[in-house]
Coordinates of C-alpha atoms in Angstrom, one line a residue:
M749 CA 164.4 -37.3 -66.1
T750 CA 160.5 -37.4 -64.9
R751 CA 161.1 -33.2 -64.1
L752 CA 162.7 -32.9 -68.2
Q753 CA 159.9 -34.7 -69.3
R754 CA 157.3 -32.3 -67.6
L755 CA 159.5 -29.9 -68.4
F756 CA 158.9 -30.4 -72.0
R757 CA 155.6 -31.0 -71.9
I758 CA 155.0 -27.7 -70.0
A759 CA 156.9 -25.5 -73.1
W760 CA 155.0 -27.7 -75.6
V761 CA 151.5 -26.6 -74.3
F762 CA 153.0 -23.5 -74.2
C763 CA 153.6 -23.7 -77.7
R764 CA 150.8 -24.9 -78.6
Y765 CA 148.3 -22.4 -77.5
R766 CA 150.6 -19.7 -78.3
L767 CA 150.5 -18.1 -74.4
D768 CA 153.7 -15.8 -75.9
T769 CA 151.2 -13.5 -77.1
F770 CA 149.9 -13.1 -73.3
L771 CA 153.9 -11.3 -72.9
P772 CA 154.1 -7.7 -73.1
L773 CA 157.4 -7.9 -75.7
A774 CA 157.7 -4.7 -75.8
E775 CA 158.6 -4.1 -71.9
L776 CA 160.9 -7.2 -71.8
P777 CA 164.7 -6.4 -71.7
G778 CA 166.3 -6.4 -75.0
P779 CA 168.0 -10.0 -74.9
L780 CA 164.8 -11.8 -73.9
K781 CA 162.5 -9.7 -76.8
V782 CA 165.6 -10.9 -79.0
F783 CA 165.0 -14.5 -77.8
F784 CA 160.9 -14.7 -77.6
L785 CA 160.8 -13.0 -81.2
L786 CA 162.7 -16.2 -82.3
A787 CA 161.8 -18.9 -80.1
P788 CA 159.8 -22.1 -82.0
W789 CA 157.0 -21.7 -80.8
H790 CA 156.1 -19.1 -84.0
L791 CA 156.0 -22.4 -86.2
F792 CA 152.9 -23.0 -84.8
P793 CA 150.0 -21.5 -86.1
Q794 CA 147.9 -19.3 -83.4
P795 CA 144.6 -21.4 -82.7
K796 CA 141.4 -19.9 -83.7
L797 CA 140.4 -19.6 -80.2
S798 CA 139.8 -16.3 -77.6
R799 CA 142.3 -16.0 -76.0
G800 CA 140.7 -17.0 -72.9
D801 CA 140.1 -20.6 -73.9
R802 CA 143.6 -20.8 -75.4
L803 CA 145.1 -20.0 -71.4
R804 CA 142.0 -22.4 -70.1
L805 CA 142.7 -24.9 -72.5
A806 CA 146.8 -24.9 -71.4
M807 CA 145.9 -24.8 -67.5
E808 CA 143.5 -27.9 -68.4
E809 CA 146.3 -29.7 -70.0
L810 CA 149.0 -29.2 -67.4
G811 CA 146.9 -30.8 -64.8
P812 CA 145.9 -29.9 -60.9
V813 CA 148.5 -27.6 -60.0
F814 CA 147.9 -25.4 -62.8
V815 CA 143.7 -25.7 -62.6
K816 CA 144.3 -24.5 -59.0
F817 CA 145.4 -22.0 -60.2
G818 CA 144.1 -20.6 -63.1
Q819 CA 140.2 -21.1 -59.8
I820 CA 142.4 -18.3 -57.9
L821 CA 142.6 -16.5 -61.5
S822 CA 138.8 -16.6 -62.5
T823 CA 138.0 -14.6 -59.5
R824 CA 140.2 -11.8 -60.0
R825 CA 137.9 -9.9 -61.8
D826 CA 140.3 -6.7 -61.0
L827 CA 143.6 -8.5 -62.2
L828 CA 142.2 -10.3 -65.6
P829 CA 140.1 -8.2 -68.7
D830 CA 136.7 -10.0 -68.4
D831 CA 136.9 -12.5 -71.1
M832 CA 139.6 -14.1 -69.4
A833 CA 138.2 -14.7 -66.4
E834 CA 135.0 -15.9 -68.0
S835 CA 136.6 -18.4 -69.9
L836 CA 138.8 -19.2 -66.7
K837 CA 135.5 -19.9 -64.2
H838 CA 134.7 -23.3 -66.3
L839 CA 138.1 -24.7 -64.4
Q840 CA 136.1 -24.8 -61.4
D841 CA 133.7 -27.5 -62.0
R842 CA 133.9 -28.3 -65.6
V843 CA 137.5 -29.3 -65.9
P844 CA 137.1 -32.9 -68.7
P845 CA 136.0 -36.0 -66.7
F846 CA 137.7 -39.0 -66.6
P847 CA 135.5 -42.2 -67.6
S848 CA 132.2 -43.3 -65.8
S849 CA 133.4 -46.9 -65.6
T850 CA 137.1 -46.2 -64.3
A851 CA 134.8 -44.2 -61.1
R852 CA 132.7 -47.2 -60.9
E853 CA 135.9 -49.9 -60.4
I854 CA 137.7 -47.2 -58.2
I855 CA 134.2 -47.2 -56.0
E856 CA 133.9 -51.0 -56.6
T857 CA 137.7 -51.8 -55.0
S858 CA 137.6 -49.2 -52.9
L859 CA 133.8 -50.3 -51.0
G860 CA 134.3 -54.1 -51.8
A861 CA 131.1 -54.9 -53.8
P862 CA 129.8 -53.8 -56.8
V863 CA 127.8 -50.6 -57.5
A864 CA 124.7 -52.2 -57.7
E865 CA 124.3 -53.6 -54.1
L866 CA 126.1 -50.0 -52.7
F867 CA 123.7 -47.9 -54.3
S868 CA 119.7 -48.3 -55.1
E869 CA 120.8 -45.7 -58.1
F870 CA 124.0 -44.8 -59.6
S871 CA 124.3 -41.8 -62.4
A872 CA 127.2 -43.0 -64.9
D873 CA 127.2 -39.2 -66.2
P874 CA 129.2 -37.0 -63.4
M875 CA 127.6 -34.0 -62.1
A876 CA 131.1 -32.1 -61.6
S877 CA 134.4 -32.7 -62.6
A878 CA 137.4 -31.2 -60.9
S879 CA 141.1 -31.3 -60.9
V880 CA 141.9 -33.9 -58.4
A881 CA 138.3 -35.7 -58.4
Q882 CA 134.7 -36.1 -59.9
V883 CA 131.6 -36.2 -58.7
H884 CA 128.0 -38.3 -58.9
A885 CA 125.0 -39.0 -58.1
A886 CA 123.8 -41.4 -56.3
T887 CA 121.0 -42.8 -54.2
L888 CA 121.7 -45.0 -50.8
L889 CA 119.6 -48.2 -50.2
N890 CA 118.2 -46.3 -47.5
G891 CA 117.0 -43.7 -50.2
Q892 CA 118.9 -41.0 -48.6
K893 CA 120.7 -38.8 -51.8
V894 CA 123.8 -38.2 -51.8
V895 CA 126.9 -37.6 -54.0
V896 CA 129.8 -39.9 -54.5
K897 CA 133.5 -38.5 -54.9
V898 CA 135.9 -40.1 -56.7
L899 CA 139.8 -39.7 -56.7
R900 CA 141.0 -39.3 -60.2
P901 CA 143.2 -42.0 -61.2
G902 CA 147.2 -41.8 -61.8
I903 CA 146.9 -38.4 -60.3
E904 CA 149.0 -38.6 -57.4
R905 CA 151.8 -39.1 -60.1
V906 CA 151.1 -36.4 -62.2
I907 CA 151.5 -33.7 -59.3
Q908 CA 154.7 -35.5 -58.2
Q909 CA 155.9 -34.6 -61.0
D910 CA 154.8 -30.8 -61.1
L911 CA 155.9 -30.8 -57.0
A912 CA 159.0 -31.7 -58.3
L913 CA 159.6 -29.4 -61.0
M914 CA 158.4 -26.7 -58.5
Y915 CA 160.9 -27.6 -55.9
L916 CA 163.9 -27.6 -58.6
M917 CA 162.8 -23.9 -59.6
A918 CA 162.3 -22.7 -56.5
G919 CA 165.6 -24.0 -55.1
L920 CA 167.0 -22.0 -58.5
L921 CA 165.0 -19.4 -57.5
E922 CA 166.3 -19.6 -54.0
K923 CA 169.9 -19.5 -54.9
Y924 CA 170.5 -17.4 -57.7
W925 CA 168.0 -14.7 -57.1
S926 CA 168.2 -11.7 -55.0
E927 CA 165.1 -12.0 -53.6
G928 CA 165.0 -15.6 -52.7
K929 CA 166.4 -15.6 -49.3
R930 CA 163.5 -13.4 -47.6
L931 CA 160.8 -14.9 -50.3
H932 CA 161.2 -18.5 -49.0
P933 CA 160.5 -20.3 -51.9
V934 CA 161.0 -23.8 -51.3
E935 CA 159.2 -23.0 -48.0
V936 CA 156.4 -21.9 -49.7
V937 CA 156.5 -25.3 -52.2
A938 CA 156.9 -27.3 -49.5
D939 CA 154.1 -26.1 -47.9
Y940 CA 152.0 -26.4 -50.8
D941 CA 153.3 -30.2 -51.3
S942 CA 151.6 -30.9 -47.4
T943 CA 148.4 -29.2 -48.6
I944 CA 148.4 -30.8 -51.8
H945 CA 148.7 -34.3 -50.7
D946 CA 146.3 -34.0 -47.9
E947 CA 143.4 -33.3 -51.1
L948 CA 144.4 -36.4 -52.4
D949 CA 143.0 -38.1 -49.3
L950 CA 139.6 -38.1 -49.3
Q951 CA 139.2 -39.4 -45.7
R952 CA 141.0 -36.2 -44.4
E953 CA 138.1 -34.4 -46.4
A954 CA 135.6 -36.7 -45.0
A955 CA 137.4 -35.3 -41.6
N956 CA 137.7 -31.8 -42.5
A957 CA 134.1 -32.0 -43.2
S958 CA 132.6 -33.1 -39.9
Q959 CA 135.0 -30.9 -38.0
L960 CA 133.5 -28.2 -39.7
R961 CA 130.3 -29.3 -40.0
R962 CA 130.4 -29.1 -36.1
N963 CA 131.8 -25.8 -35.9
F964 CA 129.1 -24.5 -37.7
D965 CA 126.4 -26.3 -36.2
N966 CA 123.2 -25.0 -36.3
S967 CA 124.1 -21.9 -37.3
S968 CA 122.9 -19.6 -40.2
L969 CA 125.4 -18.5 -41.7
I970 CA 126.5 -21.9 -43.4
Y971 CA 125.3 -25.5 -44.1
I972 CA 128.1 -28.2 -43.9
P973 CA 126.7 -31.6 -45.5
F974 CA 127.1 -34.7 -43.3
I975 CA 129.3 -37.4 -44.4
D976 CA 128.6 -41.5 -44.7
W977 CA 131.5 -42.7 -43.0
D978 CA 130.2 -46.3 -43.9
Y979 CA 131.0 -45.1 -47.8
T980 CA 133.6 -43.2 -47.3
R981 CA 137.4 -44.3 -48.0
K982 CA 140.9 -42.7 -49.3
T983 CA 139.5 -42.9 -52.6
V984 CA 135.8 -42.5 -52.8
L985 CA 133.8 -40.5 -50.3
V986 CA 129.9 -40.4 -50.0
M987 CA 128.6 -36.7 -49.3
E988 CA 124.8 -35.4 -48.4
R989 CA 123.4 -34.6 -51.3
I990 CA 123.2 -30.7 -51.3
H991 CA 120.7 -28.1 -53.3
G992 CA 121.3 -24.1 -54.0
I993 CA 122.5 -21.7 -56.5
P994 CA 126.0 -21.5 -56.9
I995 CA 127.5 -18.3 -56.0
A996 CA 128.7 -17.7 -59.3
D997 CA 125.6 -17.8 -60.5
V998 CA 124.3 -13.4 -59.6
P999 CA 121.4 -13.3 -61.8
A1000 CA 120.4 -16.6 -60.6
L1001 CA 120.6 -15.0 -56.8
Q1002 CA 118.9 -11.5 -58.0
A1003 CA 115.6 -13.7 -60.0
A1004 CA 115.2 -15.5 -56.2
G1005 CA 115.1 -12.2 -53.8
V1006 CA 118.3 -13.0 -52.5
D1007 CA 119.7 -9.9 -50.5
M1008 CA 123.6 -9.6 -52.0
K1009 CA 124.1 -6.9 -49.4
V1010 CA 123.3 -9.1 -46.3
L1011 CA 124.8 -12.5 -48.5
A1012 CA 128.4 -10.8 -49.0
E1013 CA 128.5 -9.2 -45.5
K1014 CA 128.3 -13.5 -44.4
G1015 CA 131.0 -14.3 -46.3
V1016 CA 133.1 -11.9 -44.7
E1017 CA 132.0 -13.1 -41.4
I1018 CA 132.2 -16.8 -42.4
F1019 CA 135.5 -15.9 -43.5
F1020 CA 136.5 -14.4 -40.4
T1021 CA 134.4 -16.5 -37.9
Q1022 CA 136.7 -19.6 -39.2
V1023 CA 140.0 -17.5 -38.9
F1024 CA 139.4 -16.7 -35.4
R1025 CA 137.0 -18.2 -33.5
D1026 CA 137.6 -21.8 -34.8
S1027 CA 141.3 -21.8 -36.1
F1028 CA 139.7 -23.9 -39.1
F1029 CA 138.9 -22.4 -42.3
H1030 CA 137.7 -23.7 -45.3
A1031 CA 140.9 -22.8 -47.9
D1032 CA 139.3 -23.6 -50.9
M1033 CA 136.2 -21.1 -51.0
H1034 CA 136.6 -20.6 -54.8
P1035 CA 132.9 -20.1 -56.7
G1036 CA 132.8 -24.0 -57.7
N1037 CA 132.8 -24.8 -54.2
I1038 CA 130.2 -22.1 -52.6
F1039 CA 126.3 -22.4 -53.0
V1040 CA 123.3 -20.9 -51.8
D1041 CA 119.9 -21.9 -50.0
V1042 CA 118.0 -19.2 -51.4
S1043 CA 115.0 -21.1 -48.9
N1044 CA 114.5 -17.2 -47.3
P1045 CA 116.0 -14.8 -50.0
A1046 CA 116.3 -12.2 -47.0
D1047 CA 119.0 -13.9 -44.7
P1048 CA 120.2 -16.3 -47.5
K1049 CA 122.5 -19.5 -46.0
Y1050 CA 125.8 -20.5 -47.6
I1051 CA 126.2 -23.9 -48.6
A1052 CA 129.6 -25.1 -49.3
I1053 CA 131.6 -28.8 -50.7
D1054 CA 134.9 -29.3 -51.3
F1055 CA 137.1 -29.9 -47.6
G1056 CA 140.0 -31.3 -48.8
I1057 CA 142.0 -27.9 -48.2
V1058 CA 141.9 -26.3 -44.8
G1059 CA 143.8 -24.1 -42.8
T1060 CA 145.1 -23.5 -39.4
L1061 CA 146.6 -20.9 -37.2
A1062 CA 148.6 -20.7 -34.3
P1063 CA 147.1 -18.6 -31.3
D1064 CA 150.3 -16.3 -31.8
D1065 CA 149.4 -15.8 -35.3
Q1066 CA 145.8 -14.9 -35.0
S1067 CA 146.7 -12.5 -32.4
Y1068 CA 149.1 -11.1 -34.2
L1069 CA 146.9 -10.7 -37.4
A1070 CA 143.8 -9.4 -35.7
R1071 CA 145.9 -6.5 -33.8
N1072 CA 147.4 -5.8 -37.4
L1073 CA 144.3 -5.8 -38.9
L1074 CA 142.5 -4.0 -35.8
A1075 CA 145.4 -1.1 -36.5
F1076 CA 145.1 -1.0 -40.3
F1077 CA 141.1 -0.6 -39.7
R1078 CA 141.7 2.5 -37.4
R1079 CA 145.1 3.7 -39.7
D1080 CA 146.7 3.3 -37.1
Y1081 CA 150.1 2.7 -39.0
R1082 CA 152.7 3.0 -36.1
Q1083 CA 151.4 0.5 -34.7
V1084 CA 151.3 -2.0 -37.6
A1085 CA 154.8 -1.0 -38.4
Q1086 CA 155.9 -1.7 -34.7
L1087 CA 154.1 -5.1 -34.9
H1088 CA 155.7 -5.9 -37.9
I1089 CA 159.6 -5.5 -36.1
Q1090 CA 158.2 -7.3 -33.3
S1091 CA 157.5 -10.4 -34.6
G1092 CA 160.3 -10.3 -36.3
W1093 CA 158.8 -9.9 -40.1
V1094 CA 161.1 -7.4 -40.6
P1095 CA 164.7 -6.5 -39.5
P1096 CA 164.7 -5.0 -36.0
H1097 CA 167.2 -2.1 -37.5
T1098 CA 164.1 -1.3 -38.9
R1099 CA 163.4 2.4 -38.8
V1100 CA 159.9 2.7 -37.3
N1101 CA 159.0 5.8 -38.8
E1102 CA 159.9 5.6 -42.7
F1103 CA 158.2 1.6 -41.9
E1104 CA 155.3 3.6 -40.6
A1105 CA 155.6 6.3 -44.3
A1106 CA 155.8 3.6 -46.5
I1107 CA 152.8 1.7 -44.8
R1108 CA 150.5 5.1 -45.0
T1109 CA 151.4 5.7 -48.7
V1110 CA 150.4 2.2 -49.5
C1111 CA 147.2 1.7 -47.4
E1112 CA 145.0 5.2 -46.5
P1113 CA 144.4 5.3 -50.7
I1114 CA 142.0 2.0 -50.2
F1115 CA 139.9 3.4 -47.1
E1116 CA 136.7 5.2 -47.4
K1117 CA 136.1 3.1 -51.3
P1118 CA 133.2 0.7 -52.0
L1119 CA 134.9 -2.7 -53.2
K1120 CA 134.4 -1.8 -56.6
D1121 CA 136.2 1.5 -56.3
I1122 CA 139.7 -0.5 -55.5
S1123 CA 141.9 -2.5 -57.2
F1124 CA 143.2 -5.4 -54.6
G1125 CA 145.8 -6.1 -56.7
H1126 CA 146.8 -3.4 -57.3
F1127 CA 147.3 -2.7 -53.4
L1128 CA 148.5 -6.4 -52.8
L1129 CA 151.7 -4.9 -55.3
R1130 CA 152.1 -1.9 -53.7
L1131 CA 152.3 -3.6 -50.2
F1132 CA 155.1 -6.4 -52.0
Q1133 CA 157.1 -3.3 -53.7
T1134 CA 157.2 -2.1 -49.6
A1135 CA 157.9 -5.1 -48.8
R1136 CA 161.0 -5.6 -50.7
R1137 CA 162.2 -2.1 -50.2
F1138 CA 162.4 -2.8 -46.0
N1139 CA 163.3 -6.4 -46.3
M1140 CA 160.2 -8.1 -45.1
E1141 CA 160.4 -12.0 -45.4
V1142 CA 157.3 -14.2 -46.7
Q1143 CA 155.6 -16.0 -43.8
P1144 CA 154.8 -19.5 -45.6
Q1145 CA 152.3 -20.6 -43.0
L1146 CA 150.1 -17.9 -43.9
V1147 CA 149.9 -18.5 -47.2
L1148 CA 146.7 -20.5 -47.2
L1149 CA 145.0 -18.0 -45.4
Q1150 CA 146.1 -15.2 -48.2
K1151 CA 144.5 -17.4 -50.9
T1152 CA 141.6 -17.7 -48.9
L1153 CA 141.2 -14.1 -48.0
L1154 CA 142.0 -13.6 -51.9
N1155 CA 138.8 -15.5 -52.8
V1156 CA 136.3 -14.2 -50.5
E1157 CA 137.6 -10.6 -51.9
G1158 CA 136.6 -12.0 -54.7
L1159 CA 133.5 -13.1 -54.4
G1160 CA 132.3 -10.5 -52.4
R1161 CA 133.6 -7.9 -55.5
Q1162 CA 130.7 -10.0 -57.6
L1163 CA 127.8 -10.4 -54.8
Y1164 CA 127.8 -6.8 -53.8
P1165 CA 130.3 -4.2 -55.6
D1166 CA 129.6 -2.0 -52.5
L1167 CA 130.7 -3.9 -50.3
D1168 CA 132.5 -2.0 -47.1
L1169 CA 135.5 -5.3 -46.3
W1170 CA 136.6 -3.0 -43.5
S1171 CA 133.4 -1.7 -41.5
T1172 CA 132.1 -5.4 -41.6
A1173 CA 135.0 -7.2 -40.3
Q1174 CA 136.2 -4.4 -38.1
P1175 CA 133.2 -5.1 -35.3
F1176 CA 133.7 -8.7 -35.6
L1177 CA 137.9 -8.1 -35.2
E1178 CA 137.4 -5.5 -32.4
S1179 CA 134.5 -8.4 -30.5
W1180 CA 137.5 -11.1 -30.7
M1181 CA 140.2 -9.0 -29.1
R1182 CA 138.2 -8.3 -25.9
K1183 CA 137.2 -11.2 -25.6
R1184 CA 140.6 -12.1 -25.5
I1185 CA 142.4 -10.1 -23.6
G1186 CA 139.3 -9.0 -21.2
P1187 CA 138.5 -10.6 -17.8
S1188 CA 137.1 -13.6 -19.3
G1189 CA 139.8 -14.2 -21.9
L1190 CA 142.8 -13.7 -18.7
I1191 CA 140.3 -16.5 -16.5
K1192 CA 140.1 -18.8 -19.0
S1193 CA 144.1 -18.4 -20.1
L1194 CA 145.4 -18.6 -16.3
Q1195 CA 143.0 -21.5 -15.7
S1196 CA 144.1 -23.4 -18.7
H1197 CA 148.1 -23.2 -17.5
L1198 CA 147.4 -23.4 -14.2
P1199 CA 147.3 -27.1 -14.4
A1200 CA 150.0 -27.4 -16.6
W1201 CA 152.2 -25.7 -14.1
L1202 CA 151.0 -27.3 -11.0
E1203 CA 152.0 -30.5 -12.8
Q1204 CA 155.1 -30.0 -13.3
S1205 CA 156.1 -27.4 -10.5
P1206 CA 156.2 -30.5 -8.0
E1207 CA 158.5 -32.5 -10.2
M1208 CA 161.5 -29.8 -10.1
P1209 CA 163.4 -31.0 -7.4
Q1210 CA 163.6 -34.2 -8.7
L1211 CA 164.3 -33.2 -12.5
V1212 CA 167.5 -31.3 -10.0
H1213 CA 167.9 -34.9 -8.9
D1214 CA 168.3 -36.7 -12.2
T1215 CA 170.6 -33.5 -14.1
L1216 CA 173.1 -33.9 -10.6
V1217 CA 173.1 -37.7 -11.3
Q1218 CA 173.9 -37.3 -15.0
L1219 CA 176.8 -34.8 -15.0
R1220 CA 178.4 -36.4 -12.0
S1221 CA 178.6 -39.8 -13.9
S1222 CA 179.7 -37.8 -17.3
G1223 CA 182.9 -37.0 -15.7
P1224 CA 183.5 -33.2 -16.1
T1225 CA 185.8 -31.4 -14.4
E1226 CA 186.1 -30.4 -10.6
E1227 CA 185.6 -26.6 -11.6
Q1228 CA 182.5 -27.3 -14.1
N1229 CA 181.3 -29.8 -11.8
R1230 CA 180.9 -26.9 -8.9
A1231 CA 179.9 -23.9 -11.2
T1232 CA 177.2 -26.4 -12.2
L1233 CA 175.8 -27.3 -8.6
E1234 CA 175.6 -23.3 -7.4
L1235 CA 173.5 -23.1 -11.0
L1236 CA 171.7 -25.6 -10.4
R1237 CA 170.9 -25.4 -6.6
D1238 CA 169.9 -21.6 -7.6
N1239 CA 167.2 -23.3 -10.6
Q1240 CA 166.0 -25.2 -7.3
K1241 CA 165.2 -22.4 -5.2
R1242 CA 163.6 -20.8 -8.1
A1243 CA 161.3 -23.3 -8.5
E1244 CA 160.1 -23.9 -5.0
R1245 CA 159.1 -20.0 -5.2
R1246 CA 157.9 -20.7 -8.2
W1247 CA 155.5 -23.6 -7.2
R1248 CA 154.5 -21.5 -4.2
R1249 CA 153.5 -18.5 -6.3
T1250 CA 151.9 -20.8 -8.5
L1251 CA 149.4 -21.7 -6.1
I1252 CA 148.8 -18.6 -4.7
A1253 CA 148.3 -17.4 -8.2
A1254 CA 145.6 -20.4 -8.3
A1255 CA 144.3 -19.5 -5.3
L1256 CA 143.1 -15.8 -6.2
V1257 CA 142.0 -16.5 -9.3
A1258 CA 139.6 -19.2 -7.9
G1259 CA 138.9 -16.3 -5.6
A1260 CA 138.6 -13.4 -8.4
W1261 CA 136.1 -16.1 -10.3
V1262 CA 133.9 -16.9 -7.2
S1263 CA 133.7 -13.3 -6.8
A1264 CA 132.5 -12.5 -10.4
H1265 CA 130.0 -15.7 -10.1
Y1266 CA 128.2 -14.6 -7.2
E1267 CA 128.3 -11.2 -7.3
L1268 CA 127.9 -10.6 -10.7
P1269 CA 126.3 -13.1 -13.0
A1270 CA 127.8 -11.7 -16.4
L1271 CA 131.5 -12.5 -15.9
A1272 CA 132.7 -11.6 -19.3
Q1273 CA 131.3 -7.6 -18.5
S1274 CA 133.3 -6.9 -15.4
L1275 CA 134.3 -8.4 -12.1
P1276 CA 134.4 -6.5 -8.0
P1277 CA 136.9 -4.4 -7.7
W1278 CA 138.8 -7.0 -4.7
G1279 CA 137.9 -9.6 -7.7
W1280 CA 139.9 -7.4 -9.9
A1281 CA 142.9 -6.9 -7.1
M1282 CA 143.4 -10.6 -7.0
L1283 CA 143.5 -11.3 -10.7
A1284 CA 145.8 -8.4 -10.8
V1285 CA 147.9 -9.9 -7.9
A1286 CA 147.5 -13.1 -10.0
A1287 CA 148.8 -12.0 -13.1
G1288 CA 151.9 -10.8 -11.2
L1289 CA 152.6 -13.3 -9.9
V1290 CA 152.9 -15.9 -13.0
A1291 CA 154.7 -12.8 -14.7
R1292 CA 157.3 -12.8 -12.2
G1293 CA 158.0 -16.6 -12.5
G1294 CA 160.9 -18.2 -10.7
R1295 CA 162.5 -14.8 -9.8

């Protein structure tokens, strides 16, 4: 019943703002065209508002899920006309606020004291109002200027209704749509479900902010405000008040003399640093959450807020993405095709030559062009068509990364249209890959794995003995016992060999490290020949394992 009510609500808003006028009726199939021409929304008069305002107001009425979708669209000037994109910009921090009296009640309930006893000053009028929470300016008793973020009352119930409807629609798509199984719509919704619920816990957001602040401590790229944990709860967050120019206010940035090229390039560097160096990235980087410190216009610094949504990547995903991006930048489309097949993203029987040719057809036109001349939306559409042709599966764990990349690209387009996204990102990725697979990266990897191997290897004989006892008590046949005993004896011998090789490998790695440490201080640059020999033998022993 709740899902049905929500569906009627969406249909009502659709009719009220006459969103049917956005549909390309002439391009629809005959039956759908007849349906839309006879649909009941024609009984509603068309509001005397611009199409952008109608879309914005409809999204505001439908709640946070739709507001966030509008926030993403607002950065996509290549996908939307300027008038619609301009209207959707107001979704970033101008969602209608809830009463300040309600905000005070939530603060006092959460912190257990009257607002007057918590703050020397508290502004009744919110500084900004977003889809999930709103923000009030305040001053602590010690004189520190802060902002108080308060969760919207009843927001969890509204989101739950939207998610229920999204699960229903995703399930139908996966069951009845030919592309459903490949695109994993239910998994994508489940991933968003986890994300949006994380955003409803302001203590989690505060923890995310603290982590990002540590990652960029004393950085010239970005500043993260500090969190006052004494005044932070699940529904209330108190954070340092920052001062800067909204990144979407390009005229103000230009008037302040900001070097727009440097600012745009820093945005790209911040994204790749978070993804590949830290594997912890701000995944809600729409313009409403980003400000600029212009105290040094020649070297501007980003200021980020709203850390409810962050993303992480596993080491395998990091490596896979870096190798793919570098292959794209170098136009090595064959390697891109092979990486997709090796990762299992496309079926193993895919013909490499055909896949390579399809990728080249999509990617080649976009290189050696300034960002202003590249339609990234068109590029993604072509990639999607290629994916359909080769049955490429959607990877739900990368949805947040793709969303963040779209936001970063949208910001770059607004700040400095001539930004060369590829040449800015390529040196960073090449440096990251050198550190990961070079001498220092290899030694670091071996050092991180050796302790686990050393801990587990001595236990192997006992584990074999315990397994034998368990098998004997379970009562299998004599023939099964004999085969199992033979297999376990062989495994025990392998474990003993692996243990010896691991100890030898550890000694060789230590020798290589000592050789680099004492004969060549710049460990990351090179090793002496005999140090390399030790490392090669150690890697061979580890790779052989128990064989």
